[in-house]
PDB file of C-alpha atoms in Angstrom:
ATOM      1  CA  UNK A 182       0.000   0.000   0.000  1.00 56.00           C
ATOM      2  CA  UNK A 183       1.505   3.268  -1.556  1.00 65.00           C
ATOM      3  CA  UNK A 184       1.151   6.289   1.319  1.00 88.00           C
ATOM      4  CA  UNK A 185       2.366   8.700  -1.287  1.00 94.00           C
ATOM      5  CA  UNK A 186       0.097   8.621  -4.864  1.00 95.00           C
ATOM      6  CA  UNK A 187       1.428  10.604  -7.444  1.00 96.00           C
ATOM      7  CA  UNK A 188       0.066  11.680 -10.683  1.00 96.00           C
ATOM      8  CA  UNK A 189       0.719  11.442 -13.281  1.00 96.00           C
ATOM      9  CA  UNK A 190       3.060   8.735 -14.570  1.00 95.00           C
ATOM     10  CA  UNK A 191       4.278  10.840 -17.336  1.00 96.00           C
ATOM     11  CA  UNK A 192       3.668  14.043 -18.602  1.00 97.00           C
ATOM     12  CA  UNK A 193       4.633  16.454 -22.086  1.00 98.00           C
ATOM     13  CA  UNK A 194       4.430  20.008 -22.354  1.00 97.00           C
ATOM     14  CA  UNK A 195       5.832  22.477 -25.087  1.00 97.00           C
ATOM     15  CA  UNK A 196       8.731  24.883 -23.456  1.00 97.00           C
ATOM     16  CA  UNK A 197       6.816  27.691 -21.666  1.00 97.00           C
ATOM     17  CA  UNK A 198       3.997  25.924 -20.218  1.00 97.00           C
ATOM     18  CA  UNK A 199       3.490  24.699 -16.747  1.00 97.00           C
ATOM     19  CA  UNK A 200       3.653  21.288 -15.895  1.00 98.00           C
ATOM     20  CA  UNK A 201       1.375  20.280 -12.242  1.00 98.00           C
ATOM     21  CA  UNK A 202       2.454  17.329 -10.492  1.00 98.00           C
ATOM     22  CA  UNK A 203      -0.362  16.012  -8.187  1.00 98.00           C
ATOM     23  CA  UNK A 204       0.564  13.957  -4.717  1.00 97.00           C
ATOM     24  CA  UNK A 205      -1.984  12.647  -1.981  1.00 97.00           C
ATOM     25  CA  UNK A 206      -1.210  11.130   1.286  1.00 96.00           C
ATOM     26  CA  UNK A 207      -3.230   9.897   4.058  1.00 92.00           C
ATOM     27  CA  UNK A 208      -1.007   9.855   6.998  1.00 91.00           C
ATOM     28  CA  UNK A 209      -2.099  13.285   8.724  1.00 90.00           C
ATOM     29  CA  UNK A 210       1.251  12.135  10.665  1.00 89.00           C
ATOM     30  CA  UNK A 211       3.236  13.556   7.967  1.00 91.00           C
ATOM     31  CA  UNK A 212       4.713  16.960   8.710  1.00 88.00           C
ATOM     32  CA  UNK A 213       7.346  17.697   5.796  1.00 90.00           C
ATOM     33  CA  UNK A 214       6.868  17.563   1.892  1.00 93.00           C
ATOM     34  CA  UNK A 215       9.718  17.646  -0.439  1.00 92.00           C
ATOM     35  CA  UNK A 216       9.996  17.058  -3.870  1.00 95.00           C
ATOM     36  CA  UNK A 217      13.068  15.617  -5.679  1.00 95.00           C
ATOM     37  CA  UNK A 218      14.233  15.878  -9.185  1.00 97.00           C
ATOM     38  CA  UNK A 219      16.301  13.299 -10.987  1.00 96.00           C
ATOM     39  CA  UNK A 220      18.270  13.184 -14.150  1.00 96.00           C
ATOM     40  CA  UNK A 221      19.150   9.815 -16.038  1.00 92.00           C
ATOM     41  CA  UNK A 222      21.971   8.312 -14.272  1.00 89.00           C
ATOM     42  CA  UNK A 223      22.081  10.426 -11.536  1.00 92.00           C
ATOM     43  CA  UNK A 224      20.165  10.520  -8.011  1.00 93.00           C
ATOM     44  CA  UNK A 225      17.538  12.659  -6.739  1.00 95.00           C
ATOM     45  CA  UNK A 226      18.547  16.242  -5.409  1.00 93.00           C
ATOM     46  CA  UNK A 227      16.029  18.254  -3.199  1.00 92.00           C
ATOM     47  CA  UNK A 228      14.587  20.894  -5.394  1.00 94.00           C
ATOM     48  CA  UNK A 229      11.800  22.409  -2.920  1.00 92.00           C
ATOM     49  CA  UNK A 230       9.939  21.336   0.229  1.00 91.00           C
ATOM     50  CA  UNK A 231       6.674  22.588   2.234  1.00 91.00           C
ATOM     51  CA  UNK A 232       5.782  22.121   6.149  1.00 89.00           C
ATOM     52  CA  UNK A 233       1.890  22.013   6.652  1.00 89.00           C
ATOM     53  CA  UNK A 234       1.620  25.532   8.053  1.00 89.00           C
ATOM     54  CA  UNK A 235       1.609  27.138   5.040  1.00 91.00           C
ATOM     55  CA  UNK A 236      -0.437  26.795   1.652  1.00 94.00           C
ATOM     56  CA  UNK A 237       2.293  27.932  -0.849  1.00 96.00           C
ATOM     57  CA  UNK A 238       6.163  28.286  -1.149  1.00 95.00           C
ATOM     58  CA  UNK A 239       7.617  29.525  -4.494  1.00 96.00           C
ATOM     59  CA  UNK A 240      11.368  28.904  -4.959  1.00 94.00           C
ATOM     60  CA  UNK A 241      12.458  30.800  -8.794  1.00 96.00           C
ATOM     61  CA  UNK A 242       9.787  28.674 -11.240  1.00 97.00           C
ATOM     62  CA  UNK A 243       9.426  26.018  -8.855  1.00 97.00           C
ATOM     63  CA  UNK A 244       5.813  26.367  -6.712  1.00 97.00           C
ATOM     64  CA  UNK A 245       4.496  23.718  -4.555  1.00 96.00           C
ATOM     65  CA  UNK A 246       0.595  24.519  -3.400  1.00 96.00           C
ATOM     66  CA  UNK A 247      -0.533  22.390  -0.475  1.00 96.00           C
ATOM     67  CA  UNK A 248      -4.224  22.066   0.700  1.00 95.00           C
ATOM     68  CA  UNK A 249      -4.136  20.297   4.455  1.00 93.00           C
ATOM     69  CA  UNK A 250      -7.724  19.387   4.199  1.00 93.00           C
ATOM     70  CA  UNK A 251      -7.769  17.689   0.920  1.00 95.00           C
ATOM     71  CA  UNK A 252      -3.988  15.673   2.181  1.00 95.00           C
ATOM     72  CA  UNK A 253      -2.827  16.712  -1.636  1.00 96.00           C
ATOM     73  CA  UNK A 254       0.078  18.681  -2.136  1.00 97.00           C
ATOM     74  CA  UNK A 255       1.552  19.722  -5.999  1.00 98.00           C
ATOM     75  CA  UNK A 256       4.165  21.436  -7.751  1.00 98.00           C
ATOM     76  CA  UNK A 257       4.161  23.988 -10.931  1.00 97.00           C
ATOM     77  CA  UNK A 258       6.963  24.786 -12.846  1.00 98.00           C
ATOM     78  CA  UNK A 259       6.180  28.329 -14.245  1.00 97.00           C
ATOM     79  CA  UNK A 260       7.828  28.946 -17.960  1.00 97.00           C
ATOM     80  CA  UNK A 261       9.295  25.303 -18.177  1.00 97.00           C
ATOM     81  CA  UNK A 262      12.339  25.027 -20.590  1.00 97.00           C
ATOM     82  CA  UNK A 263      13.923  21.731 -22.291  1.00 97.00           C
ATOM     83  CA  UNK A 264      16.357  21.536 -19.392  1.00 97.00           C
ATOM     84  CA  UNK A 265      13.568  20.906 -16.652  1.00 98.00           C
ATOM     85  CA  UNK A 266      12.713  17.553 -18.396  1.00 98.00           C
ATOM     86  CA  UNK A 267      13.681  15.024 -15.395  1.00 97.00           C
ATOM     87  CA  UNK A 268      12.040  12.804 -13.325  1.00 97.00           C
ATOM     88  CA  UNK A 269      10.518  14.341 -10.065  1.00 97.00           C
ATOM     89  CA  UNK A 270       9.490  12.641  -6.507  1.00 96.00           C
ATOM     90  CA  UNK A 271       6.835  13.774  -3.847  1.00 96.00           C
ATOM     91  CA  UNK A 272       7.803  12.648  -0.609  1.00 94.00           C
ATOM     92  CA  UNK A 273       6.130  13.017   2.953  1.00 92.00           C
ATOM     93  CA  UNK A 274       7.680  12.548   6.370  1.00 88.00           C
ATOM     94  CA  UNK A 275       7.158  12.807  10.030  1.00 82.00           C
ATOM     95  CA  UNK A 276      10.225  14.248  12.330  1.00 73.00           C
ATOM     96  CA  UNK A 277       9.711  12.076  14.745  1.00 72.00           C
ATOM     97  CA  UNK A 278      11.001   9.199  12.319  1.00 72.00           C
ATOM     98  CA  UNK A 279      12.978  10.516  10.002  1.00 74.00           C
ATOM     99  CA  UNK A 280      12.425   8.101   7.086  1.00 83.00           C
ATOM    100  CA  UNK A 281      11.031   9.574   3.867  1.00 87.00           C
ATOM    101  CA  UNK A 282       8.566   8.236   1.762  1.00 90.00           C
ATOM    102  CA  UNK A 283       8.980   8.509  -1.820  1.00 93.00           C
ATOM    103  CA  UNK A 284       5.913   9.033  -4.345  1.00 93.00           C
ATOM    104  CA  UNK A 285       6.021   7.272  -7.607  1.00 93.00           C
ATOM    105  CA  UNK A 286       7.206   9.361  -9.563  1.00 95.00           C
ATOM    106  CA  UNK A 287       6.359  11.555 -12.941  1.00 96.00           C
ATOM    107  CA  UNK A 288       8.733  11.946 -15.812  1.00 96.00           C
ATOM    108  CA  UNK A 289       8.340  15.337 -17.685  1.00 98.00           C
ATOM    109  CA  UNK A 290       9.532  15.779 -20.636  1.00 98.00           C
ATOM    110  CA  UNK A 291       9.566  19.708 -22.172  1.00 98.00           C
ATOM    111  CA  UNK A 292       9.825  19.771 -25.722  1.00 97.00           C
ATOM    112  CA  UNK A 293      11.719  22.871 -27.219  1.00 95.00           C
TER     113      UNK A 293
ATOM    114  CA  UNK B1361      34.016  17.172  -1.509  1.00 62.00           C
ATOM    115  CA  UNK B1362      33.054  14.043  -2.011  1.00 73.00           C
ATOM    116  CA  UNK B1363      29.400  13.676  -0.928  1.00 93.00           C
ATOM    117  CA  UNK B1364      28.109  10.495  -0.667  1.00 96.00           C
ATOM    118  CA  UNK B1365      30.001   7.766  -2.911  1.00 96.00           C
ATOM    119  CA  UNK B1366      28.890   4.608  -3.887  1.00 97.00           C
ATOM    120  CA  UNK B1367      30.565   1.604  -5.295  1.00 96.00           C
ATOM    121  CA  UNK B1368      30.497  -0.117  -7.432  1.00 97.00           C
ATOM    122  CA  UNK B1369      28.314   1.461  -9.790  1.00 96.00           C
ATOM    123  CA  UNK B1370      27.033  -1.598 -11.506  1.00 97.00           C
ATOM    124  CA  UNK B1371      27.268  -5.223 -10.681  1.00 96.00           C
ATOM    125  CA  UNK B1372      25.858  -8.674 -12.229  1.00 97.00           C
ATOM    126  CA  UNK B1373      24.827 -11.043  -9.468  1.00 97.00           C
ATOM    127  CA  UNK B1374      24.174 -14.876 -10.167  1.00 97.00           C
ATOM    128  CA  UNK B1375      21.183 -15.854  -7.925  1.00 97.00           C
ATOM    129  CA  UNK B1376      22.639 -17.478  -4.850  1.00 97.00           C
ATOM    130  CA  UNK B1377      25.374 -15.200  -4.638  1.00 97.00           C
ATOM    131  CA  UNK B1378      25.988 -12.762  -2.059  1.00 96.00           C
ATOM    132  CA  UNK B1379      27.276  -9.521  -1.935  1.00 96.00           C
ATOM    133  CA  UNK B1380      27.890  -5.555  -0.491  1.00 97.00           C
ATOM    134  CA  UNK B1381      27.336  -2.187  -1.482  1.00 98.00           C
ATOM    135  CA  UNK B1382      28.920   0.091  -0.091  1.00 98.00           C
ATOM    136  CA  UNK B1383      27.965   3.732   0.916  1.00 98.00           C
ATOM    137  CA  UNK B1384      30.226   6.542   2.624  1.00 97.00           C
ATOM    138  CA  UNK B1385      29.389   9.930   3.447  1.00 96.00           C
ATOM    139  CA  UNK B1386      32.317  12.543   4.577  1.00 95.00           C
ATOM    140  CA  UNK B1387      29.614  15.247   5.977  1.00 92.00           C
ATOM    141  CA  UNK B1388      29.214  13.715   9.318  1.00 92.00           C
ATOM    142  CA  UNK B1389      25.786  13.132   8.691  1.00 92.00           C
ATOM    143  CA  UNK B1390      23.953  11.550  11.770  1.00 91.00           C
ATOM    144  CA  UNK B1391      21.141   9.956   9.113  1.00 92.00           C
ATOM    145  CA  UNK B1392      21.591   7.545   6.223  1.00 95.00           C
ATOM    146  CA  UNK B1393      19.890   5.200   4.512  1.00 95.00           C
ATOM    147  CA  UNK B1394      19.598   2.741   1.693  1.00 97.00           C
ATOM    148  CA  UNK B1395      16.824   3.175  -1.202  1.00 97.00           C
ATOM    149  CA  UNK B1396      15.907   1.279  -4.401  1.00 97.00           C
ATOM    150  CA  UNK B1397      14.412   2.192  -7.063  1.00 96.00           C
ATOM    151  CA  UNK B1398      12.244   0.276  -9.923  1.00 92.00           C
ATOM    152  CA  UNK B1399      10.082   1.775 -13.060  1.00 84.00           C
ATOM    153  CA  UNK B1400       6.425   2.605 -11.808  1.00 80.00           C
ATOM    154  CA  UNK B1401       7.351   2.299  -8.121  1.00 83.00           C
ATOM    155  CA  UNK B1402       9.638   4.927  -7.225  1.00 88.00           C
ATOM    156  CA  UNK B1403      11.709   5.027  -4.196  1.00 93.00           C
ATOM    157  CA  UNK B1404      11.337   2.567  -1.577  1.00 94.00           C
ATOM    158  CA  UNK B1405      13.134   2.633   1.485  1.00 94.00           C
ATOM    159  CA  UNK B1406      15.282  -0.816   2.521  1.00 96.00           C
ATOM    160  CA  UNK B1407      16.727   0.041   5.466  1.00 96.00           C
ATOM    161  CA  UNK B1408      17.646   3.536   7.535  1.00 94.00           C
ATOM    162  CA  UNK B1409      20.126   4.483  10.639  1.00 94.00           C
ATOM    163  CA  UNK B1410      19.711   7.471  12.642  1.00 91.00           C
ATOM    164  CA  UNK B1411      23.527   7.096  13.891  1.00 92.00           C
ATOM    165  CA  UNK B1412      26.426   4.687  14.465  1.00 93.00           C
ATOM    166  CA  UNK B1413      25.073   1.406  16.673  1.00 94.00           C
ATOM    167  CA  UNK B1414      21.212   1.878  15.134  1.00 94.00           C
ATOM    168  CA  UNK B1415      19.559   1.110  12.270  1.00 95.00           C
ATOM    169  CA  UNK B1416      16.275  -0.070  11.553  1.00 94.00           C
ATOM    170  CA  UNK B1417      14.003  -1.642   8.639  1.00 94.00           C
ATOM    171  CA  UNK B1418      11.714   0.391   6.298  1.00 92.00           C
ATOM    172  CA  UNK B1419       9.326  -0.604   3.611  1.00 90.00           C
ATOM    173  CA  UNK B1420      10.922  -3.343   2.017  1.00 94.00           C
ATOM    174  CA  UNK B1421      13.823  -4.548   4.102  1.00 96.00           C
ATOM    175  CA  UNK B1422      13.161  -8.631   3.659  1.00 96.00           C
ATOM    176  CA  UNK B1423      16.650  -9.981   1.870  1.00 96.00           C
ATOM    177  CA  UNK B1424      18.162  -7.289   2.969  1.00 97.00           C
ATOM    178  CA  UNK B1425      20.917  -6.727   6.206  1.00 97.00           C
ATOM    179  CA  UNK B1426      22.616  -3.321   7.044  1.00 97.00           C
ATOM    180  CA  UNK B1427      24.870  -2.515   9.714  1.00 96.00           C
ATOM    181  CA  UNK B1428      26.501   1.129  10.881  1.00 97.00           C
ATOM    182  CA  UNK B1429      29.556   0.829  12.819  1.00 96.00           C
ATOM    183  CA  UNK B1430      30.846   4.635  11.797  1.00 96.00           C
ATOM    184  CA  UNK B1431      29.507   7.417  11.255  1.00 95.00           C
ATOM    185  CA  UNK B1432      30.396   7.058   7.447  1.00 96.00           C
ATOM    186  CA  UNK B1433      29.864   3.926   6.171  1.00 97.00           C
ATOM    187  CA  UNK B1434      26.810   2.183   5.764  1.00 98.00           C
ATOM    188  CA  UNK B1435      26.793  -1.212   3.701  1.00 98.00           C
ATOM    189  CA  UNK B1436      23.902  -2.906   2.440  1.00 98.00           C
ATOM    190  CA  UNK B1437      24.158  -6.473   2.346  1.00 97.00           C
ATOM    191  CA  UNK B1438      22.737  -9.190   0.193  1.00 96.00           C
ATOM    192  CA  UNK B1439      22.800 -12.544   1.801  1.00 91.00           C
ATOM    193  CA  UNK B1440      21.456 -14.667  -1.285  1.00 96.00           C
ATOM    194  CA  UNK B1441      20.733 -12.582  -4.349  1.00 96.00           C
ATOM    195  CA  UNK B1442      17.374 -13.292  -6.417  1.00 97.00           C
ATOM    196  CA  UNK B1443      16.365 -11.810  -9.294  1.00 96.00           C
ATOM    197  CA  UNK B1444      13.476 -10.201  -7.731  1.00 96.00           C
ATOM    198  CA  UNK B1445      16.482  -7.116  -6.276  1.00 97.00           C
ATOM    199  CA  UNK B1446      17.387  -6.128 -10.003  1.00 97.00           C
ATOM    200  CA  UNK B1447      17.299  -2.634  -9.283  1.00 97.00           C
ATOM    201  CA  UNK B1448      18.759   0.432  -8.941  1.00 97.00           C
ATOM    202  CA  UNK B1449      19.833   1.165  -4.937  1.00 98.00           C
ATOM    203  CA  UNK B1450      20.651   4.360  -4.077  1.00 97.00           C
ATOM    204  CA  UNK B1451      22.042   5.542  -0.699  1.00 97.00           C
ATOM    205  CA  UNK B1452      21.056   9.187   1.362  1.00 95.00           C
ATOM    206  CA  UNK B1453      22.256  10.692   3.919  1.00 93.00           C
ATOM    207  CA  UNK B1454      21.315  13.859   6.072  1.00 89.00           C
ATOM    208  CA  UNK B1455      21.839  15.542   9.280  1.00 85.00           C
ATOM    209  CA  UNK B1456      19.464  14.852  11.926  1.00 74.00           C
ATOM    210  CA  UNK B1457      17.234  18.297  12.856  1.00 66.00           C
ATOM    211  CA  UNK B1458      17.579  19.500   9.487  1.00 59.00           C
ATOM    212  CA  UNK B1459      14.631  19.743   6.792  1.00 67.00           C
ATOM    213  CA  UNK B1460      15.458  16.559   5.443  1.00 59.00           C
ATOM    214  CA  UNK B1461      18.370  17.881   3.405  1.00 77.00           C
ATOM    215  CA  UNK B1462      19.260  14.298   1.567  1.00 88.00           C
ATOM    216  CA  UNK B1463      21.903  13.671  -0.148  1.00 91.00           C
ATOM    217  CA  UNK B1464      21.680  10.880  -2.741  1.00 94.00           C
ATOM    218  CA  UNK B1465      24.899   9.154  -4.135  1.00 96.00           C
ATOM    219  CA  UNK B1466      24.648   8.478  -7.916  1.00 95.00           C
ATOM    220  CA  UNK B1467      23.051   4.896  -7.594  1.00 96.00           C
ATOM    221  CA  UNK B1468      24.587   0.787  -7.933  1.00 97.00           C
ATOM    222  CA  UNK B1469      22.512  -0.753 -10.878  1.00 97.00           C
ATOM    223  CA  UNK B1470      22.694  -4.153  -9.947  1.00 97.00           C
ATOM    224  CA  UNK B1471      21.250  -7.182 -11.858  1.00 97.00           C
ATOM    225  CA  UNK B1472      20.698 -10.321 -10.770  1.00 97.00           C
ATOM    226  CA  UNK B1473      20.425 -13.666 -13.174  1.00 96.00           C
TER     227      UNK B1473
END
């Protein structure tokens, strides 16, 4: 059983658009929400992350909006560009554990 | 600054056989821990170690056994390799009280046959 779901699978936009990742969770137990982005070959590297308390952060294009009540959480890259084309990870975790659960994962691809 | 290394970077396996990854951090990072990754499933965590002496299982520990005598090193052992851990493990480390700041070495694609 998945805690993190992540949609979608894949995803194709033209350069300039704005690709929308969508996560849900259902451990309320969760208190930290990162997402990672991955190239081929290489592994994941934190690109923005979101504590409950607040309902967005914006870090340069990068946006994750979070809605408590619903238990989703997503990210929008604003102007996307051929280099943003990766793989990306939600992830949820509680302090008191430290471990951190990985969504599924979406692979973007921006075409020029 | 070497981050967290890995070796080796790929390996074939015959089932039966046994081996180690190995994982070493040189940012005194109290946290690390030992992820693999397949197509369609993401990340899924094997086993985790909030300092040296302690580690404990995650989601999908079973053929799995890790130990964490330093700070630095964490190996991830495979006792009797099947072809059901062909994947791609990746080890992370952090500092503990930090906003989960993980660093991710650049993966072992191993393969077993």
């Amino acid at each position: 059983q998945q805690q993190v779901k992540q949609s979608p699978q894949s995803l194709i936009v033209q350069k300039g658009g704005i690709p929308i990742i969508n996560c849900a969770y259902e451990n309320t137990a969760f208190d930290y929400f990162p997402w990672y982005q991955q190239f081929p070959g290489k592994g994941p590297a934190l690109l923005i992350a979101i504590r409950p308390d607040v309902s967005e952060k914006k870090e340069g294009r990068f946006t994750i909006s979070f809605n408590k009540s619903a238990k989703q959480f997503s990210l929008h890259i604003m102007d996307s560009q051929p280099g943003d084309s990766a793989t990306y990870f939600c992830a949820a975790a509680m302090d008191s554990s430290y471990k951190l659960i990985f969504g599924s994962g979406t692979r973007l691809l921006v075409r020029p | 600054n070497a981050g967290v290394t890995q070796t080796p970077k790929f390996q074939v396996l015959k089932t039966g056989q046994s081996m180690t990854l190995q994982c070493a951090q040189d940012m005194n990072h109290e946290y690390m821990s030992w992820y693999r990754q397949d197509p369609g499933m993401g990340l899924r965590l094997i086993h985790y170690s909030v300092g040296a002496g302690i580690t404990d299982q995650g989601e999908v520990p079973n053929g799995y056994n890790v130990s964490r005598s330093t700070t630095e090193d964490f190996p991830l052992r495979l006792l009797s390799a099947a072809p059901s851990q062909t994947s791609v493990y990746f080890c992370a480390s952090s500092a503990l009280g930090t906003d989960y700041g993980y660093t991710f070495g650049s993966g072992t694609r191993l393969t077993v046959v």
